[in-house]
Amino acid sequence: QKIKQIVLNLLSNALKFTAAGGAVTTQLLRMEADRGLIEVADTGMGIAPADQERLFERFYRAGAAARGTIPGVGLGLPICKAIADGHGGSISVQSEEGHGCTFRVELPLVSRRRSAELSEACREDPA
């Protein structure tokens, strides 16, 4: 559910900051045997370098968002970061003003066998 929350937030942001006729893409890639990468990219307005450094701070809003033209309170990306960090992963952004953004979420993967073991352990001890 938490990973879904990250993806939905990134997609929501990409759609808010991309004008009609632009593009938003999502990819799920396997980086290594034990790491995965979720990538959400858009062709929107992009983010200035100074703003990129602060994007994951609570209540920080960049550019047009801060001027009140795009709704939000500045908690979505910090929540995404907290979830990624909590899962042993990371989140990053690459952007150029006027040329869109790419957000990347890197997470450790759990094998099906290990996932089944964890599920069984939860059933035996739901606390």
Short mmCIF file of C-alpha atoms in Angstrom, two decimals:
data_model
loop_
_atom_site.label_atom_id
_atom_site.label_comp_id
_atom_site.label_asym_id
_atom_site.label_seq_id
_atom_site.Cartn_x
_atom_site.Cartn_y
_atom_site.Cartn_z
CA GLN A 1 0.00 0.00 0.00
CA LYS A 2 2.81 2.43 0.84
CA ILE A 3 4.60 1.83 -2.47
CA LYS A 4 1.28 2.44 -4.22
CA GLN A 5 1.02 5.72 -2.29
CA ILE A 6 4.40 6.82 -3.66
CA VAL A 7 3.45 6.04 -7.25
CA LEU A 8 0.05 7.73 -6.99
CA ASN A 9 1.59 10.86 -5.47
CA LEU A 10 4.30 11.09 -8.14
CA LEU A 11 1.74 10.55 -10.91
CA SER A 12 -0.58 13.16 -9.40
CA ASN A 13 2.25 15.69 -9.27
CA ALA A 14 3.35 14.90 -12.81
CA LEU A 15 -0.17 15.42 -14.11
CA LYS A 16 -0.63 18.68 -12.16
CA PHE A 17 2.62 20.16 -13.50
CA THR A 18 2.28 19.00 -17.12
CA ALA A 19 0.19 21.08 -19.50
CA ALA A 20 -2.38 19.58 -21.86
CA GLY A 21 -0.62 17.82 -24.73
CA GLY A 22 2.38 16.90 -22.56
CA ALA A 23 3.37 13.37 -21.57
CA VAL A 24 3.66 11.47 -18.30
CA THR A 25 5.31 8.05 -18.22
CA THR A 26 5.84 5.44 -15.52
CA GLN A 27 8.29 2.55 -15.61
CA LEU A 28 9.14 -0.29 -13.27
CA LEU A 29 12.67 -1.50 -13.86
CA ARG A 30 14.85 -4.12 -12.23
CA MET A 31 18.25 -2.58 -11.54
CA GLU A 32 20.02 -5.53 -9.97
CA ALA A 33 18.97 -8.90 -8.60
CA ASP A 34 17.88 -7.30 -5.34
CA ARG A 35 16.97 -3.71 -6.31
CA GLY A 36 14.09 -2.24 -8.29
CA LEU A 37 13.48 1.19 -9.74
CA ILE A 38 10.19 3.02 -10.19
CA GLU A 39 10.46 5.97 -12.54
CA VAL A 40 7.84 8.67 -13.14
CA ALA A 41 8.72 11.23 -15.80
CA ASP A 42 6.88 14.16 -17.32
CA THR A 43 7.34 16.84 -19.94
CA GLY A 44 6.01 19.55 -17.63
CA MET A 45 7.43 22.83 -16.42
CA GLY A 46 10.45 21.36 -14.67
CA ILE A 47 12.05 22.45 -11.40
CA ALA A 48 14.79 25.03 -10.83
CA PRO A 49 18.04 23.62 -9.35
CA ALA A 50 17.66 25.66 -6.13
CA ASP A 51 14.16 24.23 -5.63
CA GLN A 52 15.30 20.66 -6.30
CA GLU A 53 17.51 20.79 -3.22
CA ARG A 54 14.49 21.47 -0.99
CA LEU A 55 11.72 19.42 -2.64
CA PHE A 56 11.69 16.74 0.05
CA GLU A 57 11.36 19.22 2.94
CA ARG A 58 7.96 19.33 4.61
CA PHE A 59 5.71 22.19 3.44
CA TYR A 60 8.23 23.37 0.82
CA ARG A 61 6.60 24.33 -2.48
CA ALA A 62 8.55 25.34 -5.55
CA GLY A 63 7.92 27.82 -8.35
CA ALA A 64 4.35 28.04 -9.64
CA ALA A 65 3.12 25.85 -6.80
CA ALA A 66 4.38 28.35 -4.23
CA ARG A 67 2.66 31.19 -6.07
CA GLY A 68 -0.62 29.38 -5.50
CA THR A 69 -1.42 28.46 -9.09
CA ILE A 70 -1.21 24.71 -8.42
CA PRO A 71 -2.95 23.14 -5.40
CA GLY A 72 -1.07 21.32 -2.64
CA VAL A 73 0.47 21.82 0.79
CA GLY A 74 4.00 20.52 0.28
CA LEU A 75 3.69 17.17 2.07
CA GLY A 76 3.46 14.69 -0.81
CA LEU A 77 7.15 14.44 -1.68
CA PRO A 78 8.34 14.38 1.96
CA ILE A 79 5.90 11.52 2.61
CA CYS A 80 7.22 9.70 -0.48
CA LYS A 81 10.76 10.13 0.84
CA ALA A 82 9.80 8.85 4.30
CA ILE A 83 8.17 5.76 2.78
CA ALA A 84 11.14 5.06 0.47
CA ASP A 85 13.60 5.54 3.35
CA GLY A 86 11.47 3.33 5.59
CA HIS A 87 11.66 0.53 3.04
CA GLY A 88 15.45 0.81 2.78
CA GLY A 89 15.28 2.71 -0.49
CA SER A 90 15.69 6.23 -1.80
CA ILE A 91 13.98 8.83 -3.99
CA SER A 92 15.64 11.36 -6.28
CA VAL A 93 14.73 13.90 -8.94
CA GLN A 94 16.35 15.06 -12.17
CA SER A 95 14.89 18.12 -13.81
CA GLU A 96 15.59 21.09 -15.99
CA GLU A 97 13.32 24.12 -15.91
CA GLY A 98 10.99 24.09 -18.89
CA HIS A 99 11.86 20.48 -19.76
CA GLY A 100 10.04 18.30 -17.24
CA CYS A 101 11.13 16.05 -14.39
CA THR A 102 12.03 12.47 -13.68
CA PHE A 103 11.53 11.08 -10.20
CA ARG A 104 13.25 7.79 -9.39
CA VAL A 105 12.41 5.57 -6.44
CA GLU A 106 14.91 2.81 -5.76
CA LEU A 107 13.77 -0.01 -3.48
CA PRO A 108 15.09 -3.36 -2.32
CA LEU A 109 13.26 -6.33 -3.83
CA VAL A 110 12.08 -9.31 -1.82
CA SER A 111 12.11 -12.71 -3.48
CA ARG A 112 8.81 -14.60 -3.71
CA ARG A 113 10.19 -17.18 -1.32
CA ARG A 114 11.18 -14.52 1.24
CA SER A 115 7.82 -12.77 0.74
CA ALA A 116 6.01 -16.06 1.49
CA GLU A 117 8.15 -16.54 4.60
CA LEU A 118 7.32 -13.03 5.81
CA SER A 119 3.60 -13.54 5.11
CA GLU A 120 3.63 -16.81 7.03
CA ALA A 121 5.43 -15.18 9.95
CA CYS A 122 2.78 -12.44 10.05
CA ARG A 123 -0.03 -15.01 10.10
CA GLU A 124 1.63 -16.87 12.99
CA ASP A 125 2.34 -13.70 14.98
CA PRO A 126 0.09 -10.84 13.79
CA ALA A 127 1.52 -8.46 16.43
#
